[in-house]
PDB file of C-alpha atoms in Angstrom:
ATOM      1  CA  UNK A   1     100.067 114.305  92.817  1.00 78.00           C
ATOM      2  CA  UNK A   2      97.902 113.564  96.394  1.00 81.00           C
ATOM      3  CA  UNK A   3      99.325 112.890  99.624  1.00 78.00           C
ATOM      4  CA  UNK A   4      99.119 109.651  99.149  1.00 82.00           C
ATOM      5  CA  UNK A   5     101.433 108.703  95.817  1.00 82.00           C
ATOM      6  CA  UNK A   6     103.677 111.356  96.818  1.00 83.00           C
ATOM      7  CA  UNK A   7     104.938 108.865  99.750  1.00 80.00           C
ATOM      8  CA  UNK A   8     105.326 105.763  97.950  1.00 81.00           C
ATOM      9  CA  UNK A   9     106.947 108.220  95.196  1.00 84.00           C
ATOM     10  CA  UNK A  10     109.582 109.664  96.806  1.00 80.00           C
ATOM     11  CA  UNK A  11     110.551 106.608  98.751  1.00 81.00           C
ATOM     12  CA  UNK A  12     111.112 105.347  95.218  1.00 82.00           C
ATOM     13  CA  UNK A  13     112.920 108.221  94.113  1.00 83.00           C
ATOM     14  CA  UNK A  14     115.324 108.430  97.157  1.00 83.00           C
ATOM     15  CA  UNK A  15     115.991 104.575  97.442  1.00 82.00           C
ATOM     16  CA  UNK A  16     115.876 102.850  94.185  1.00 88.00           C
ATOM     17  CA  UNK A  17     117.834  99.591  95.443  1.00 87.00           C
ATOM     18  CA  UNK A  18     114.738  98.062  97.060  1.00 87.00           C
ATOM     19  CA  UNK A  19     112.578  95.797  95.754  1.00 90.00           C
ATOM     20  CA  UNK A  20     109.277  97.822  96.360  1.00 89.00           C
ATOM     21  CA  UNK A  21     111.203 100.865  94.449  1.00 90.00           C
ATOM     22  CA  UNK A  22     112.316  98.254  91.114  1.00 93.00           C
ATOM     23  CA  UNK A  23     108.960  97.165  90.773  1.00 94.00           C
ATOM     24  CA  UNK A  24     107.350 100.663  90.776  1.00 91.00           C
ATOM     25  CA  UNK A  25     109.854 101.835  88.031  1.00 92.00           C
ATOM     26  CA  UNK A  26     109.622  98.915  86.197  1.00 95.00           C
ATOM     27  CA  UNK A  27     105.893  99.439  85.737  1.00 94.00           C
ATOM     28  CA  UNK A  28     106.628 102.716  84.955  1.00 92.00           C
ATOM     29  CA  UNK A  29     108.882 102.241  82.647  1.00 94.00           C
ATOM     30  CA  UNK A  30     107.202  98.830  81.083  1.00 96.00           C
ATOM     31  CA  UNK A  31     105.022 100.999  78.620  1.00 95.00           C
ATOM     32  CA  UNK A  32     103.302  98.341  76.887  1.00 96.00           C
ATOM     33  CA  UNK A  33     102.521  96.506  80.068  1.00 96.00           C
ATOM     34  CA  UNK A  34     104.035  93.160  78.839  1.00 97.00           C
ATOM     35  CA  UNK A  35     106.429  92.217  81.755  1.00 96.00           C
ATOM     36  CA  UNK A  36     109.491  93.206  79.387  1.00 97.00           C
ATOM     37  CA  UNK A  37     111.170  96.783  78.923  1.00 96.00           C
ATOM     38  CA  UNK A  38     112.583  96.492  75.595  1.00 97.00           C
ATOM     39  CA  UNK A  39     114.699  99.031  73.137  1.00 95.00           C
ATOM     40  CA  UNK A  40     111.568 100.790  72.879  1.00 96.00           C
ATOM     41  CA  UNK A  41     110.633 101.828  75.557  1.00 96.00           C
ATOM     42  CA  UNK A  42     114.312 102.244  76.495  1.00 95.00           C
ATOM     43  CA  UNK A  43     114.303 105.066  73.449  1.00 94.00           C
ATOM     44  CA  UNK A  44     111.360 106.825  74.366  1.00 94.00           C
ATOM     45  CA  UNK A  45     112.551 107.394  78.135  1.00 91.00           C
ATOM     46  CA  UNK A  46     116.007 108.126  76.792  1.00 91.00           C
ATOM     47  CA  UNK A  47     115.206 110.636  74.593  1.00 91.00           C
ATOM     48  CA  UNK A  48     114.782 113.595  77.272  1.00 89.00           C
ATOM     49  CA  UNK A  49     117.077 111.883  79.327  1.00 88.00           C
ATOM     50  CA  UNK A  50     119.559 112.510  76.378  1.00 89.00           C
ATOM     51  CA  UNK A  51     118.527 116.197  76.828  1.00 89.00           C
ATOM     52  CA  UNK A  52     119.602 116.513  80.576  1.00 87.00           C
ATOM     53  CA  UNK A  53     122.885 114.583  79.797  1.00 84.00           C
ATOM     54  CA  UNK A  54     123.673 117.564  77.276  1.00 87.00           C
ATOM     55  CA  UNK A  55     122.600 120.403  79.554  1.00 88.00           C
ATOM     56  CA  UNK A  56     124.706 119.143  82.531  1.00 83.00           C
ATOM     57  CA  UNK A  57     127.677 117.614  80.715  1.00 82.00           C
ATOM     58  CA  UNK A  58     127.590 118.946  77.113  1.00 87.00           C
ATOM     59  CA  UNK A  59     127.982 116.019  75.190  1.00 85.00           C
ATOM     60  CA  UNK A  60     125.876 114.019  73.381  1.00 88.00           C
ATOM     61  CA  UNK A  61     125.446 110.061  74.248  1.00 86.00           C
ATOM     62  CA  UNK A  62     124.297 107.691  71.638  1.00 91.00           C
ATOM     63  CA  UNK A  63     121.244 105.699  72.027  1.00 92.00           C
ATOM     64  CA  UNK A  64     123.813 102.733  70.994  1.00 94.00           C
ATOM     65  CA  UNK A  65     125.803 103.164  73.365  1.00 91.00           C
ATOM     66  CA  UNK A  66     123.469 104.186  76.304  1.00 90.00           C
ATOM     67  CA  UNK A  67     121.983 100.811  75.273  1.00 94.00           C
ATOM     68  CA  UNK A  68     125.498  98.915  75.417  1.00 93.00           C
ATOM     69  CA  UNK A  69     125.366 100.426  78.856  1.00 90.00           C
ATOM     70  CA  UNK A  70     122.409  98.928  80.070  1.00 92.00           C
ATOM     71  CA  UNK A  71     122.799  95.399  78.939  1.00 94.00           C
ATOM     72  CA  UNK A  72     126.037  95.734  80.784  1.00 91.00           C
ATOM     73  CA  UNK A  73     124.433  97.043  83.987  1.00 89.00           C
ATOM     74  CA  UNK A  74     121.558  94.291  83.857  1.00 93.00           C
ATOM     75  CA  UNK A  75     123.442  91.143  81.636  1.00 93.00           C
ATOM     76  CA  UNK A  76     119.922  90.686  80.100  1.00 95.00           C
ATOM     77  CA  UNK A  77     119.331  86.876  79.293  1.00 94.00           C
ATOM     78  CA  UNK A  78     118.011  88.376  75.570  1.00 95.00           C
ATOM     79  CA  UNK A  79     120.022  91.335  74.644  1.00 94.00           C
ATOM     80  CA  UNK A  80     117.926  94.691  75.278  1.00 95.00           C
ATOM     81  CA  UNK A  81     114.945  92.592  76.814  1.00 97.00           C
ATOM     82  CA  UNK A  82     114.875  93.700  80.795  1.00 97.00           C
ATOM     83  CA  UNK A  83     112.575  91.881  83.187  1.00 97.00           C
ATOM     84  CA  UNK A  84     111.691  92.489  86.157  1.00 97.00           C
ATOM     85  CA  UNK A  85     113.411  89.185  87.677  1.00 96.00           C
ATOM     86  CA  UNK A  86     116.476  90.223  86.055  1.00 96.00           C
ATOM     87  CA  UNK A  87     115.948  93.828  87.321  1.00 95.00           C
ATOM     88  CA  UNK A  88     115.600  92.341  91.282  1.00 94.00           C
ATOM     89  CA  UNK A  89     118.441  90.128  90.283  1.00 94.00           C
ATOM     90  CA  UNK A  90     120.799  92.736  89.459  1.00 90.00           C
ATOM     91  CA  UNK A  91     122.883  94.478  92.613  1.00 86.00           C
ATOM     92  CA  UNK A  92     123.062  97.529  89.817  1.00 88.00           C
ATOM     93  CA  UNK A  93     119.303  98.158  89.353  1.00 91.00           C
ATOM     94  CA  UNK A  94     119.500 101.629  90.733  1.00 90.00           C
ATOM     95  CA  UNK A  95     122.350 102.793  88.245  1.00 89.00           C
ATOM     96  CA  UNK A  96     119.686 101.166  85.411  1.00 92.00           C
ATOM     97  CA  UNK A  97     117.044 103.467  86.636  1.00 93.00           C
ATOM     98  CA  UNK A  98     118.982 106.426  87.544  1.00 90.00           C
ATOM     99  CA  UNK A  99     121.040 106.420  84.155  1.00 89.00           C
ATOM    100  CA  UNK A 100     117.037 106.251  82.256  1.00 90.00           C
ATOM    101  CA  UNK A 101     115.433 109.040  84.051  1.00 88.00           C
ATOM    102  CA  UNK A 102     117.506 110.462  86.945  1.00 86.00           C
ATOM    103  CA  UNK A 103     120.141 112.808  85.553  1.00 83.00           C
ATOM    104  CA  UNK A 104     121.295 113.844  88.759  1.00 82.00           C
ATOM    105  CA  UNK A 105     121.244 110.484  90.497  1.00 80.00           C
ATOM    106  CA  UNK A 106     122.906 109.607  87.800  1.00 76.00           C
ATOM    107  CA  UNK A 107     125.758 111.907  88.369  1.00 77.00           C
ATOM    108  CA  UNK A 108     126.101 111.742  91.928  1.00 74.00           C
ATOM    109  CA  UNK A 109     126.481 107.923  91.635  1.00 70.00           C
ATOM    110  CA  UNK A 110     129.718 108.573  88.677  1.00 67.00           C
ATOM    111  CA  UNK A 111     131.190 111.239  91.045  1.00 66.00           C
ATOM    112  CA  UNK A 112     130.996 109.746  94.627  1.00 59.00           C
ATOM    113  CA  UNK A 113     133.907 111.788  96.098  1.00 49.00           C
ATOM    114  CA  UNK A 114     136.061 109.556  98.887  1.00 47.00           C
ATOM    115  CA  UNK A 115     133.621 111.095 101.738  1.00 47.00           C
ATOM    116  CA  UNK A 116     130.502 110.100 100.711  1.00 52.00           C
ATOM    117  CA  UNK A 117     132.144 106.221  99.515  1.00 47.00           C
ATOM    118  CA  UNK A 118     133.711 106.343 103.690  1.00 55.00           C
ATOM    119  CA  UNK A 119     129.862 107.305 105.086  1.00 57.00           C
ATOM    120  CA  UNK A 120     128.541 104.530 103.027  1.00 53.00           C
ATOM    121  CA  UNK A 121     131.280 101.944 104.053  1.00 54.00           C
ATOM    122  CA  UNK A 122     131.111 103.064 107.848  1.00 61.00           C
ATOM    123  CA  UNK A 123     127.493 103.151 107.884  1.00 61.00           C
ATOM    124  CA  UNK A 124     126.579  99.948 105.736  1.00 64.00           C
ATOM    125  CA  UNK A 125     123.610  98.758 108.014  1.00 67.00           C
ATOM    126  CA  UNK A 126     121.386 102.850 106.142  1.00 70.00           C
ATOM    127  CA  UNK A 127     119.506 102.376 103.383  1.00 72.00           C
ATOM    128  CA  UNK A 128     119.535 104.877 100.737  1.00 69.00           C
ATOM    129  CA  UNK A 129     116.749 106.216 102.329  1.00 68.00           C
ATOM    130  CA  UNK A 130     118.052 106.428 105.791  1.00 72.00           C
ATOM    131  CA  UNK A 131     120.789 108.580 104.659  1.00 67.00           C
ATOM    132  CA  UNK A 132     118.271 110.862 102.506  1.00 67.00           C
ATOM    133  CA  UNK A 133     115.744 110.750 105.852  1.00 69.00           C
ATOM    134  CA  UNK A 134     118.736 111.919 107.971  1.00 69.00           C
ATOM    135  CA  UNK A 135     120.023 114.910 105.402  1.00 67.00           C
ATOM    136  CA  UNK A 136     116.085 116.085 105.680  1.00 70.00           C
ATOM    137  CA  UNK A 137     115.666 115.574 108.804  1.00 68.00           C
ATOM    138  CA  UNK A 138     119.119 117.621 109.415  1.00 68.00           C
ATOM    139  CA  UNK A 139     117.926 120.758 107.701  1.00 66.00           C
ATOM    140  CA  UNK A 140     114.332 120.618 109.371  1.00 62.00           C
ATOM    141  CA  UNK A 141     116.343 120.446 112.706  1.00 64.00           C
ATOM    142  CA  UNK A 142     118.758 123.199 111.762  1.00 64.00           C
ATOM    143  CA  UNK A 143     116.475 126.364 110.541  1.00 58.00           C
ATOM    144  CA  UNK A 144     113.611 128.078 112.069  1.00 58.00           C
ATOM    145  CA  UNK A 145     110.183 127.556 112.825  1.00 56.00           C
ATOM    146  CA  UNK A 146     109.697 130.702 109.687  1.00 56.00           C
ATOM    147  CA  UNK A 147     111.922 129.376 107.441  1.00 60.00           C
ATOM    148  CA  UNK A 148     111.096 126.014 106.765  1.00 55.00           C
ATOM    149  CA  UNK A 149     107.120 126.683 106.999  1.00 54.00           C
ATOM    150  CA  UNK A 150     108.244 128.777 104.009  1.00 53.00           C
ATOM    151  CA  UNK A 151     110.264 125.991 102.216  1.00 55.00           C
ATOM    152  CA  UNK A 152     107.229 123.331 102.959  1.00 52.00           C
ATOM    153  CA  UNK A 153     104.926 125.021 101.282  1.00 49.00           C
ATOM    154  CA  UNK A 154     107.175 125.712  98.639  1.00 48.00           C
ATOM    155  CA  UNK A 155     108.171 122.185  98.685  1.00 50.00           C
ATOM    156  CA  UNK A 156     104.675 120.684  98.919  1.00 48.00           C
ATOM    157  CA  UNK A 157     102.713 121.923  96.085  1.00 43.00           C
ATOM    158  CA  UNK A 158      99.811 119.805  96.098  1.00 44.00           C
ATOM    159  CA  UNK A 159      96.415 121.591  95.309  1.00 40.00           C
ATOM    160  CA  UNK A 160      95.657 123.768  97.158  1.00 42.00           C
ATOM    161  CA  UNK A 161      97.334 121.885 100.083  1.00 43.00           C
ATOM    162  CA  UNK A 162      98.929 123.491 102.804  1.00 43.00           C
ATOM    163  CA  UNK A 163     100.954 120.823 105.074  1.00 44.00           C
ATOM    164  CA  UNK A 164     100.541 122.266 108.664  1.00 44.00           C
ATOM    165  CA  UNK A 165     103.412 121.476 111.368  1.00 47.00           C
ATOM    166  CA  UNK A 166     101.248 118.713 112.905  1.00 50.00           C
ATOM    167  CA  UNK A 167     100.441 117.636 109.478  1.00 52.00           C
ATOM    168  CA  UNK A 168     104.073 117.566 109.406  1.00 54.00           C
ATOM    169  CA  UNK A 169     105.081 115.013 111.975  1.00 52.00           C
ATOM    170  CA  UNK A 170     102.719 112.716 110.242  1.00 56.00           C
ATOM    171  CA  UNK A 171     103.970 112.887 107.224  1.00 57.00           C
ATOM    172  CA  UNK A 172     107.820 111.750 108.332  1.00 54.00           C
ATOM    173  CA  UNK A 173     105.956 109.370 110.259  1.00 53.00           C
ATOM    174  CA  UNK A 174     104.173 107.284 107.283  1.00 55.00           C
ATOM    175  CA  UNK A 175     107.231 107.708 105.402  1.00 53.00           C
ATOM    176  CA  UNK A 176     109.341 105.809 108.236  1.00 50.00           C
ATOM    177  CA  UNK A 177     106.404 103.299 108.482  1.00 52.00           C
ATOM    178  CA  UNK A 178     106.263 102.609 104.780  1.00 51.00           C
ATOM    179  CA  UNK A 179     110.198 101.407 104.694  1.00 47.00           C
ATOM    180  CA  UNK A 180     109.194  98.232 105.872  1.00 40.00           C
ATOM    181  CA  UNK A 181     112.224  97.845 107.501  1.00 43.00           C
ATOM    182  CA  UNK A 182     112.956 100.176 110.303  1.00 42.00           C
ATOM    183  CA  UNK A 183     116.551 100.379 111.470  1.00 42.00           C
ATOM    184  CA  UNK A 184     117.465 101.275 114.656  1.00 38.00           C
ATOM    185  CA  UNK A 185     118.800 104.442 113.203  1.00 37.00           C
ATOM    186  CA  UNK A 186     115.368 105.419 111.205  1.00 38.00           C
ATOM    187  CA  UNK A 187     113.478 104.870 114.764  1.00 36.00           C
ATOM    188  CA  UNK A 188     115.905 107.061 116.628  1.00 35.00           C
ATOM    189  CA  UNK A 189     115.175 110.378 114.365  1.00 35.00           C
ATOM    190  CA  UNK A 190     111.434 109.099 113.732  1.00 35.00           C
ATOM    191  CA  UNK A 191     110.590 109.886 117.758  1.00 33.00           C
ATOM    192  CA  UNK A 192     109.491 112.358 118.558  1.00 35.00           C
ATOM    193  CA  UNK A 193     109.859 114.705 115.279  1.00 35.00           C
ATOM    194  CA  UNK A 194     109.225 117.807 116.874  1.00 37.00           C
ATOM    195  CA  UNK A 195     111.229 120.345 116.703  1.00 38.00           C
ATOM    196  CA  UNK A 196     112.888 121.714 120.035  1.00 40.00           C
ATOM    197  CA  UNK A 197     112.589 125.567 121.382  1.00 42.00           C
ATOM    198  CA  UNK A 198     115.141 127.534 122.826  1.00 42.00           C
TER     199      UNK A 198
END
């Protein structure tokens, strides 16, 4: 993965309640490239999901039922037949997604402890991409200069690609830029993203 799907990636990854994220899953998940992600396609994204599930939580989920799940989520005009309309339409697209291919997304969601529900409630104006921007953008800000070269490059695996510091500043910059909708929150951390010196 290049520099440049690894933005429009991860935005997708860390905010899946846009519209921009829904339609990129959606055509990742819409195998047969027919504007419909049916029972099928469902399966065949379920089955290593189904692995994770019994890894983290040792017990097995049904396809059935995972299914049952997802028409719930959605409320699919023909049972087990999601569009992407209906996807957009849905406040619980995220959960759809998350439940299909995020196992720890997933979990999070099912075990939001009272904390994280009060952060979310005081702070309603963040995306979920603000709040995964800030945590980042926290830990850059809180190690060394050493240390978090050395988790970049561990982080950043691209061939042979090494992200240098200025590189770096870039990089948080496009992200920020590619939200489309820059709170006054996301501009505050955005400038200037270097990091200060004792």
């Amino acid at each position: 993965m290049n520099y440049k799907d690894f933005i429009p990636f991860i935005l997708s990854v860390e905010d899946k309640k846009n519209a921009v994220s829904i339609e990129y899953w959606f055509r990742v998940i819409d195998l047969k490239n027919d504007g419909v992600i049916d029972e099928e396609e469902l399966e065949f994204f379920f089955k290593e999901q189904q692995q994770r599930i019994v890894k983290v939580t040792k017990e097995m989920i049904r396809f059935e039922d995972f299914l049952c799940q997802m028409n719930d989520i959605v409320q699919p005009l023909e049972s087990s037949k999601f569009t992407l309309a209906q996807l957009k339409k849905s406040k619980l697209a995220y959960l759809f997604f998350d439940m299909l291919f995020d196992i720890n997304k997933f979990i999070a969601n099912e075990q939001k402890d009272s904390v994280a529900l009060e952060e979310i409630h005081s702070n309603p104006h963040l995306t979920d991409w603000d709040r995964f921007a800030l945590i980042e953008y926290e830990k850059y800000a809180s190690v060394d200069d050493d240390t978090f070269c050395k988790c970049l490059l561990y982080a950043f695996f691209c061939d042979n690609c090494i992200i240098f510091k200025p590189k770096l500043k870039n990089f948080f910059f496009t992200l920020f830029k590619l939200t489309q909708k820059k709170s006054s929150y996301a501009l505050r951390i955005s400038f200037p993203l270097t990091k200060k010196t004792k």
